[in-house]
Tab-separated table of C-alpha atoms in Angstrom:
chain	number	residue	atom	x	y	z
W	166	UNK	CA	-64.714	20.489	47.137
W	167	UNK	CA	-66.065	21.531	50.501
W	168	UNK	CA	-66.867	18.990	53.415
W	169	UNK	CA	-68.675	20.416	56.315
W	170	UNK	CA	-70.834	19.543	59.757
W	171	UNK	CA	-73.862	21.406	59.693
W	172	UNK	CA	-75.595	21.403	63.268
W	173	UNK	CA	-78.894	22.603	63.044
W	174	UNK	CA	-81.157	24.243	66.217
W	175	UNK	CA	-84.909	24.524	66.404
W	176	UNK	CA	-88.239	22.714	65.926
W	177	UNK	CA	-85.896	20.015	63.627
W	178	UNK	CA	-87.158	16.507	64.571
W	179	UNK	CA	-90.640	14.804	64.145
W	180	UNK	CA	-91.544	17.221	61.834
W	181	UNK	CA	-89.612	15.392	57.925
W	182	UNK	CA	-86.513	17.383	58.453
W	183	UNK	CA	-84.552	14.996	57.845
W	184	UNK	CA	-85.985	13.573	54.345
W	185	UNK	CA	-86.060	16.987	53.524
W	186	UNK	CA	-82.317	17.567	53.558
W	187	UNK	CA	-81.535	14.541	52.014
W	188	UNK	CA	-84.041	15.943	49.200
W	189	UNK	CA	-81.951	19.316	49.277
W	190	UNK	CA	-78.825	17.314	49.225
W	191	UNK	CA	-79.914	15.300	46.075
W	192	UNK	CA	-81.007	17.890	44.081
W	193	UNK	CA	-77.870	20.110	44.986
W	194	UNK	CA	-75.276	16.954	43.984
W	195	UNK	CA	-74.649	16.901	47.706
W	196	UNK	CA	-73.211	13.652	49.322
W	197	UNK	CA	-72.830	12.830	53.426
W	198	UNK	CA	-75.438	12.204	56.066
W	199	UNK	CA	-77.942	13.670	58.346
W	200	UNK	CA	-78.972	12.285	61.809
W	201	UNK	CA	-81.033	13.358	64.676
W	202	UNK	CA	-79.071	13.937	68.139
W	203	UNK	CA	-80.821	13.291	71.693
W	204	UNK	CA	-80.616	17.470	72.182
W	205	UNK	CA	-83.090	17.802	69.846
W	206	UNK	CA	-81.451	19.122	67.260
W	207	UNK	CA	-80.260	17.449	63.578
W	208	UNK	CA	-75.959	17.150	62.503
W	209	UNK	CA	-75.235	16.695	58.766
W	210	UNK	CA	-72.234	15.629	57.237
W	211	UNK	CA	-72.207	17.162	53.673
W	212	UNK	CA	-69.791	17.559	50.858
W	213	UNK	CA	-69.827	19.164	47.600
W	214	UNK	CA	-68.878	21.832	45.538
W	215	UNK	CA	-68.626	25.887	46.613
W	216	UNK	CA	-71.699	26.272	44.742
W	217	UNK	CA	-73.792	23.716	45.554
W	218	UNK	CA	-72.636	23.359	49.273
W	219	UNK	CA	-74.046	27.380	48.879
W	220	UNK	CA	-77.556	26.368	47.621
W	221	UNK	CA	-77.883	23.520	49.801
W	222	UNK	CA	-76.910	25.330	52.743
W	223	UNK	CA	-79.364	28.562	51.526
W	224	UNK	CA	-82.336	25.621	51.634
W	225	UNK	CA	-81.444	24.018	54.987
W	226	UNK	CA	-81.747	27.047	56.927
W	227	UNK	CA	-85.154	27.789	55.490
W	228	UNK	CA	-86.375	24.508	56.743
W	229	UNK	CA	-89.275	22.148	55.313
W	230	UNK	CA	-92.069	24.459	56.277
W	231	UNK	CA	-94.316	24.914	58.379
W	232	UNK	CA	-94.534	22.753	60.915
W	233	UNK	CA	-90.763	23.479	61.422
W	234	UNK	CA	-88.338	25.970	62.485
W	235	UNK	CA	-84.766	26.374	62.098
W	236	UNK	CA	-83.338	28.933	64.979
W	237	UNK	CA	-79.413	28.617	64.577
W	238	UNK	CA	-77.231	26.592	62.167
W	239	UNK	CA	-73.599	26.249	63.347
W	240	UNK	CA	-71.411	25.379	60.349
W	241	UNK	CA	-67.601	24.212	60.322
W	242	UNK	CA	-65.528	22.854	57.853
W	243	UNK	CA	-64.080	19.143	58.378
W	244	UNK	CA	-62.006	16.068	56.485
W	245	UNK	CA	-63.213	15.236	53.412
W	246	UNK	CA	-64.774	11.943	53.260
W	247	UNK	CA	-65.761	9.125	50.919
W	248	UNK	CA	-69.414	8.873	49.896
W	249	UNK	CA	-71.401	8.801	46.569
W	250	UNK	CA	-75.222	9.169	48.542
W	251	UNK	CA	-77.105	11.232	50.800
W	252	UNK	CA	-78.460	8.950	53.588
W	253	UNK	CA	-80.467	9.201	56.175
W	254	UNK	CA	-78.958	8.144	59.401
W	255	UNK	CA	-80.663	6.576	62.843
């Protein structure tokens, strides 16, 4: 199992970023939580397995499309935590 904070930089709010991950997260078996921060930029909380935390990850830093843009993702592992959904957070 691998639990990580995914911090991700760029045109990332107003534009469904954040129903998008939880989409990713769903269809990758991923559970945790994604939020917007007052910088601008969105923080997930995600946890799953090597290969789907791969996948997921591969589809977050494409982004939603195109009236977004993902310019960095900083990634670091943390404590595993206890969750069986994907939610959005506000």
């Amino acid at each position: 199992m691998k639990t990580l904070e995914v911090n991700v930089f760029g045109v990332v709010q107003g534009v469904g970023f954040r129903w998008f991950a939880q989409q990713a997260a769903q269809k990758n078996n991923i559970v945790g939580w994604v939020r917007n921060r007052k910088d601008g930029s969105v923080t997930i909380q995600a946890q799953g397995t090597e290969e789907n935390m791969a996948n997921f990850l591969t589809t977050i830093k494409k982004g939603p499309g195109f009236y977004s843009r993902v310019d960095d993702v900083e990634i670091e592992s943390i404590a595993p935590f206890e969750s069986n959904v994907f939610a959005i957070r506000y």
